[in-house]
PDB file of C-alpha atoms in Angstrom:
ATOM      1  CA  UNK W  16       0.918 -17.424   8.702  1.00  0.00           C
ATOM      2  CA  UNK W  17      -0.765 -17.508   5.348  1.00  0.00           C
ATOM      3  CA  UNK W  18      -0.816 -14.037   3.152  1.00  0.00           C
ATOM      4  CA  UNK W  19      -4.690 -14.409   2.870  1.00  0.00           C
ATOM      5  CA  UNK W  20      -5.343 -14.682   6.509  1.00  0.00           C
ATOM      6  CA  UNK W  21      -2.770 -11.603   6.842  1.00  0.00           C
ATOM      7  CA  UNK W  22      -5.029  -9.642   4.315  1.00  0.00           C
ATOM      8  CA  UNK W  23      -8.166 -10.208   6.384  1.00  0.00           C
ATOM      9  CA  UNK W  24      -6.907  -9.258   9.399  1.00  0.00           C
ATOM     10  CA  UNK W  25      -5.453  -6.554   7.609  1.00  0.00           C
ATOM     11  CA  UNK W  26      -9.074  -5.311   6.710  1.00  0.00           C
ATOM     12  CA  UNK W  27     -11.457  -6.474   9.113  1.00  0.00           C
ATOM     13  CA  UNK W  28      -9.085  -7.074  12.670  1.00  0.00           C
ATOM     14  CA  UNK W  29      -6.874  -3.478  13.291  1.00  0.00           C
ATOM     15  CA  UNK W  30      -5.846  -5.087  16.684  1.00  0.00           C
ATOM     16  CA  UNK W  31      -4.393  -7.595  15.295  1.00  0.00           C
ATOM     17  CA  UNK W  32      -2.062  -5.224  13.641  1.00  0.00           C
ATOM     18  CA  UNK W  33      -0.017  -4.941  16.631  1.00  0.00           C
ATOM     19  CA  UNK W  34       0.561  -8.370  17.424  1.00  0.00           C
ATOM     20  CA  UNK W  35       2.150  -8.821  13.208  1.00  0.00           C
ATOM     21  CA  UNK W  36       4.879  -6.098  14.447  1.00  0.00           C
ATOM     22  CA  UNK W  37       7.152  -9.374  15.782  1.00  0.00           C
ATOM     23  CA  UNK W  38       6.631 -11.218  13.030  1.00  0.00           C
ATOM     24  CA  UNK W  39       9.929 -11.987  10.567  1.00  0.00           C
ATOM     25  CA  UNK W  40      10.374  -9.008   8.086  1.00  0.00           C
ATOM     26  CA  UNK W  41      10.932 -11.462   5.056  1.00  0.00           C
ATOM     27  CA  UNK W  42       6.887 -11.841   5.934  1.00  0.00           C
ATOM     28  CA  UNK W  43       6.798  -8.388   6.258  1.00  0.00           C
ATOM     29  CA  UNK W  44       7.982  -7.159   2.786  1.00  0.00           C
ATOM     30  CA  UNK W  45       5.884 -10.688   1.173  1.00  0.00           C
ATOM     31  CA  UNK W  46       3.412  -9.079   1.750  1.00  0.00           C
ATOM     32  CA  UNK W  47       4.166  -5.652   0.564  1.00  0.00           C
ATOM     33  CA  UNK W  48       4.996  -7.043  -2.302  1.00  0.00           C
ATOM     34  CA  UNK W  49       1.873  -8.878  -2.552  1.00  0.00           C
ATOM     35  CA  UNK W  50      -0.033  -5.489  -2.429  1.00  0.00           C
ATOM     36  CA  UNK W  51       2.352  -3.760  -4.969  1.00  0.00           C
ATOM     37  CA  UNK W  52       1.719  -6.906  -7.256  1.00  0.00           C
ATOM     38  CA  UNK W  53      -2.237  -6.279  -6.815  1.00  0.00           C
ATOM     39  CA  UNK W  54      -1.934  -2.471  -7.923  1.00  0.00           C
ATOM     40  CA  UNK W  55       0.440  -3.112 -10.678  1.00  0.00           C
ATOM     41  CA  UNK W  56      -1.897  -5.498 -12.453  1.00  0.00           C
ATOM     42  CA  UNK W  57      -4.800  -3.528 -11.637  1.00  0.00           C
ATOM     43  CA  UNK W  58      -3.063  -0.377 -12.929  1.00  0.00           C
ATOM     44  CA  UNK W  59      -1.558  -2.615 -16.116  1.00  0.00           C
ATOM     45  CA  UNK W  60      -5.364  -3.408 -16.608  1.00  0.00           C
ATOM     46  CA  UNK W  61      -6.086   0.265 -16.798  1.00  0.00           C
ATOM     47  CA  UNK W  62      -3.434   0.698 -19.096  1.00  0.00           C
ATOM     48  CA  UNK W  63      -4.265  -1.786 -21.628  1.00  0.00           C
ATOM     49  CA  UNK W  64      -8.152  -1.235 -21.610  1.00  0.00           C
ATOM     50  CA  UNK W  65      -7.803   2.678 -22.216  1.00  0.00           C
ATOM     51  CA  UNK W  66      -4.754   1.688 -24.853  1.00  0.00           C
ATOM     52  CA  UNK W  67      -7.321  -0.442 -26.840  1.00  0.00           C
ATOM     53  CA  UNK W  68      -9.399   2.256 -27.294  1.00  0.00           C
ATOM     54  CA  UNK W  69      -8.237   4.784 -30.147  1.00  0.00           C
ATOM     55  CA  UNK W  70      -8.924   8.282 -28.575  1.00  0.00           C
ATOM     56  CA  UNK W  71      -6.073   9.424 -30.955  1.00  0.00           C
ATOM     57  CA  UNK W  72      -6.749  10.940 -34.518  1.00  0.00           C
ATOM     58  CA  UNK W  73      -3.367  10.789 -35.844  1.00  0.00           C
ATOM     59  CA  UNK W  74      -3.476   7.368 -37.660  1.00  0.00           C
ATOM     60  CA  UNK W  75       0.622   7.470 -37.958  1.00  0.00           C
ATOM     61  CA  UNK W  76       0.476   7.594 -34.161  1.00  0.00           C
ATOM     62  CA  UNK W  77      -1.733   5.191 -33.739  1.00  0.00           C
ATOM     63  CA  UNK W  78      -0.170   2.868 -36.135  1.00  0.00           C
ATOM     64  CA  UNK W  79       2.932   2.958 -34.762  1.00  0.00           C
ATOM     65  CA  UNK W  80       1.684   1.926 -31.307  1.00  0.00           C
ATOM     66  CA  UNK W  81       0.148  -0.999 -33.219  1.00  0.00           C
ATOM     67  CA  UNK W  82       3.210  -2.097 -34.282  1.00  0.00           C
ATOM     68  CA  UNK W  83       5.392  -1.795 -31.045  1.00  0.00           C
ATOM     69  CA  UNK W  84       2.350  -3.041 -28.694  1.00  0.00           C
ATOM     70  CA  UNK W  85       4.702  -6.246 -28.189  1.00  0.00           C
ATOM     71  CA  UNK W  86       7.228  -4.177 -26.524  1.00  0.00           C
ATOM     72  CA  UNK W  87       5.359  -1.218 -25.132  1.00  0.00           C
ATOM     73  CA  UNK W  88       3.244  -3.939 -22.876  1.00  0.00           C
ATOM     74  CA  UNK W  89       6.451  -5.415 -20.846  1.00  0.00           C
ATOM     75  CA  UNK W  90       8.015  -2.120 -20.734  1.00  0.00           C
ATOM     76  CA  UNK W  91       4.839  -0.525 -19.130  1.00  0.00           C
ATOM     77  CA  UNK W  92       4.391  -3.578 -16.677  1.00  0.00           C
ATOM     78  CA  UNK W  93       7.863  -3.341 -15.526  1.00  0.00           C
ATOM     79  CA  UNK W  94       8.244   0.409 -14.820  1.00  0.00           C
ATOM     80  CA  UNK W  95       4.768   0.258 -13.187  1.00  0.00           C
ATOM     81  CA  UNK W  96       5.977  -2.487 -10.809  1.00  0.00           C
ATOM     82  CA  UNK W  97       8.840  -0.327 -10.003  1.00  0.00           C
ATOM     83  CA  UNK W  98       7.186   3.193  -9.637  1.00  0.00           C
ATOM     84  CA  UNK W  99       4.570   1.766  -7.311  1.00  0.00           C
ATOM     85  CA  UNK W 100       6.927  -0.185  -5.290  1.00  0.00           C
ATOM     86  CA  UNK W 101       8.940   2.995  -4.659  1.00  0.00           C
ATOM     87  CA  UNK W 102       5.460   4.899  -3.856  1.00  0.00           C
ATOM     88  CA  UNK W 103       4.538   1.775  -1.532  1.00  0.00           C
ATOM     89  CA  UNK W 104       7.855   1.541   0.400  1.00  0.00           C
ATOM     90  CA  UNK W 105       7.810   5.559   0.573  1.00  0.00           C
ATOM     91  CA  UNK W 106       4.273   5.768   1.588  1.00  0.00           C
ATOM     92  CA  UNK W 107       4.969   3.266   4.618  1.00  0.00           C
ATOM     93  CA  UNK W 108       8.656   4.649   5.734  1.00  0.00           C
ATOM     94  CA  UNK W 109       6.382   8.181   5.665  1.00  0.00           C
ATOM     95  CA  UNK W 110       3.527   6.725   7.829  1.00  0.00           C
ATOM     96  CA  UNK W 111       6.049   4.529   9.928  1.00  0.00           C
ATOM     97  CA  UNK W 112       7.731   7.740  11.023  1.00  0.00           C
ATOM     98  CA  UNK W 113       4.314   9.726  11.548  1.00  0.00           C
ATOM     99  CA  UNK W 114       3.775   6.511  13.553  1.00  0.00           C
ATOM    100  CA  UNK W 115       6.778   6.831  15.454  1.00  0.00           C
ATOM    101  CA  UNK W 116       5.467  10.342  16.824  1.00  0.00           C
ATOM    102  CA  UNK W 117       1.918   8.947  17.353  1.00  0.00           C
ATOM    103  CA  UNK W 118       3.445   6.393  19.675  1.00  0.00           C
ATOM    104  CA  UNK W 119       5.685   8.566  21.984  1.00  0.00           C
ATOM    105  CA  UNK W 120       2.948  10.904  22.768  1.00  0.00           C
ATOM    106  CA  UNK W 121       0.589   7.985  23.869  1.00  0.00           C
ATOM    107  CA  UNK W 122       3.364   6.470  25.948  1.00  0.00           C
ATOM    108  CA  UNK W 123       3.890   3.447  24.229  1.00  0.00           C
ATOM    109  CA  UNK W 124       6.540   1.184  23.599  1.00  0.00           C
ATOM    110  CA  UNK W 125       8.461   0.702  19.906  1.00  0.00           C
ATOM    111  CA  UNK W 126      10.791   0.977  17.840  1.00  0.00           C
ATOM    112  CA  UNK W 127      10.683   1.984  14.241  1.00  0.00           C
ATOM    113  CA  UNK W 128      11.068  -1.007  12.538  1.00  0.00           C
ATOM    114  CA  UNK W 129       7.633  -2.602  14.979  1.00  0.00           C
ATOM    115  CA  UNK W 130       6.221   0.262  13.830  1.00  0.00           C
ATOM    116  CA  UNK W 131       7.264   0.144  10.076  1.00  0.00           C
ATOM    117  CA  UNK W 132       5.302  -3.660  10.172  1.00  0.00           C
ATOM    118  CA  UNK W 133       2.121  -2.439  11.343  1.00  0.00           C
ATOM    119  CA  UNK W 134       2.292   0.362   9.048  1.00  0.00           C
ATOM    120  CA  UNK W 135       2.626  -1.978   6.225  1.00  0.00           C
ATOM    121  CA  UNK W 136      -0.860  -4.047   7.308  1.00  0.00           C
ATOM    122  CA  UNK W 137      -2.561  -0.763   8.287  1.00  0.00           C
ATOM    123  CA  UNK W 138      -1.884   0.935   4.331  1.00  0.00           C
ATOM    124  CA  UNK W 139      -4.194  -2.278   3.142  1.00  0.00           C
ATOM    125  CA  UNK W 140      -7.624  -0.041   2.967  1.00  0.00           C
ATOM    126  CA  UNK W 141      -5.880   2.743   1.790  1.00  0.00           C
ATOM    127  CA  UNK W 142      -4.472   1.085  -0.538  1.00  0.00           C
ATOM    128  CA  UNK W 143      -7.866  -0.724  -1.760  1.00  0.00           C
ATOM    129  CA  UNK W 144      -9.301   2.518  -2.133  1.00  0.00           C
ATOM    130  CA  UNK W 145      -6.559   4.332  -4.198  1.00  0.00           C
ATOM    131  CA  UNK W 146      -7.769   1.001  -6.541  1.00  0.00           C
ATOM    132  CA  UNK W 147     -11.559   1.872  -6.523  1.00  0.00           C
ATOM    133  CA  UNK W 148     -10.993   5.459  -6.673  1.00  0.00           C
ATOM    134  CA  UNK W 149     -10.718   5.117 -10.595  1.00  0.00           C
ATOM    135  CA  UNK W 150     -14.175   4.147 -10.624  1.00  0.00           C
ATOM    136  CA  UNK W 151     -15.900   6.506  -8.510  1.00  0.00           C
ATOM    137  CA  UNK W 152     -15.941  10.045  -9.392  1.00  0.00           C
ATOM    138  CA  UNK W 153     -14.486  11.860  -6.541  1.00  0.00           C
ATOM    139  CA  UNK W 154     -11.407  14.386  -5.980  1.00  0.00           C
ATOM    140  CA  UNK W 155      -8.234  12.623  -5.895  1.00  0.00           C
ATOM    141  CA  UNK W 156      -7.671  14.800  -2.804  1.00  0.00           C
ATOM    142  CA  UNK W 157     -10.479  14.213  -0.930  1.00  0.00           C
ATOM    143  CA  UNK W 158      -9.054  10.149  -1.304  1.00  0.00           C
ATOM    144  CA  UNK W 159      -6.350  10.937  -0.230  1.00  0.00           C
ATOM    145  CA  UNK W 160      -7.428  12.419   2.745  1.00  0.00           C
ATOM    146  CA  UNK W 161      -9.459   9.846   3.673  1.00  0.00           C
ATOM    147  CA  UNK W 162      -6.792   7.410   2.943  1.00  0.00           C
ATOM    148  CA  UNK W 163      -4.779   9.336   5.557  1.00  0.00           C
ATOM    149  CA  UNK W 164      -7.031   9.515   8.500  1.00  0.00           C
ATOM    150  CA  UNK W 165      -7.917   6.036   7.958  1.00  0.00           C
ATOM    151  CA  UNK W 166      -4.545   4.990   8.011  1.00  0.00           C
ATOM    152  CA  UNK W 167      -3.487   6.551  11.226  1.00  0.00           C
ATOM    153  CA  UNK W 168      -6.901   5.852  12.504  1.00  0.00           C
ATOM    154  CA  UNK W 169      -5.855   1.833  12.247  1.00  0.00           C
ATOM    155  CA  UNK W 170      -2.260   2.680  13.586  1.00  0.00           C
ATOM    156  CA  UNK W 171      -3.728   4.344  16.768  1.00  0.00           C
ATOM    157  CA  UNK W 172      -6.096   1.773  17.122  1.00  0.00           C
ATOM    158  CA  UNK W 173      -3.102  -0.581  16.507  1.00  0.00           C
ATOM    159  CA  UNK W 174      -0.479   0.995  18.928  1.00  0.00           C
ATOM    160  CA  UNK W 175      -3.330   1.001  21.886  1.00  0.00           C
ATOM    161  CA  UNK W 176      -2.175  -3.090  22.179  1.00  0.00           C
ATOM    162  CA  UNK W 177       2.367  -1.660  22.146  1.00  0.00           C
ATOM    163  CA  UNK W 178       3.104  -2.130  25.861  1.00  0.00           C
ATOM    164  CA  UNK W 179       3.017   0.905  27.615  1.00  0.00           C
ATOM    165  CA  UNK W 180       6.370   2.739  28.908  1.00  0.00           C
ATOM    166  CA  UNK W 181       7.633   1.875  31.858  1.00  0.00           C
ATOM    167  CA  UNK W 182       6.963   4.757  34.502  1.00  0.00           C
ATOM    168  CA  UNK W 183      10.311   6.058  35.561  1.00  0.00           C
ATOM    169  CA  UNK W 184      10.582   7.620  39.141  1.00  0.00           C
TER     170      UNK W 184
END
C-alpha cells in the first residue's frame, strides 16, 4: 500500500482506519515518519523565514548569526526532527492508551499495539491543523482541543469496525 493512498484514507475514509490496524508496523512507523518529516520542514520553513527577517537591534547579535547561519541551519533541522518525533510518538502512545479505554467500554476487540496503528492514521488532521494553526489567529488551546475531539472522534468512528467481544455466559 502506497503512503499517498494511506494519507487519503487517512483524511477523507476514518473506516478505513480500522482495517490499517493489521497492517506490518515497519508501514506503520513509514508513515509516522512521513508526517514528522512534513512538520519538520514546515516548522524549518518557519524558522528560516522569521530568521531572515532582522527583528533584532543589536547589530553584534545579528552579525554573529550571519556568520554562523551555515551551522545554525543543520543544527536547527536536526533537533527539530528529533523534538517532533518525540512529541509525535508521545502524542500517539498517549491517544493509543486513551484508545485502549475507549475500546473496552464499547465492547470491542484489541490490543494495544491494533490500537497504537489506528491511532497513528487517525492523528493525520490533527496533525494538519497544528500546521495551519500558525496562520490563523486562534488560541493555541482552543486547537488543541479541537485536535483532541477530532482525534478520538476518528478513533471511535474507527473502533465501531474492531470485532466485537465475544459474549461470555
Amino acid at each position: 500500500m502506497k503512503h499517498s493512498q494511506l494519507l487519503v484514507d487517512s483524511l477523507l475514509h476514518p473506516k478505513k482506519l480500522a482495517a490499517y490496524r493489521l497492517l506490518p508496523i515497519g508501514k506503520v512507523i513509514q508513515y509516522t515518519f512521513l508526517l514528522i518529516t512534513i512538520v519538520t520542514v514546515f516548522s524549518f520553513g518557519r524558522f528560516s523565514t522569521d530568521m531572515s527577517v532582522n527583528t533584532l537591534d543589536i547589530s553584534g547579535i545579528t552579525e554573529y548569526i550571519d556568520q554562523i547561519k551555515w551551522l545554525l541551519y543543520p543544527v536547527t533541522f536536526i533537533m527539530l526532527f528529533v523534538l517532533t518525533t518525540m512529541l509525535v510518538f508521545g502524542q500517539i502512545a498517549l491517544y493509543a492508551l486513551a484508545g485502549l479505554f475507549i475500546l473496552k467500554v464499547m465492547k470491542r476487540r484489541g490490543e494495544y499495539r491494533h490500537i497504537w496503528r489506528t491511532t497513528t492514521f487517525a492523528i493525520t488532521w490533527a496533525t494538519i491543523l497544528s500546521m495551519l494553526a500558525e496562520f490563523v489567529p486562534t488560541a493555541r488551546t482552543i486547537l488543541s482541543i479541537l485536535s483532541l475531539l477530532l482525534t478520538i472522534t476518528l478513533l471511535i468512528i474507527a473502533f465501531t469496525k474492531y470485532p466485537k467481544q465475544p459474549i461470555s455466559k
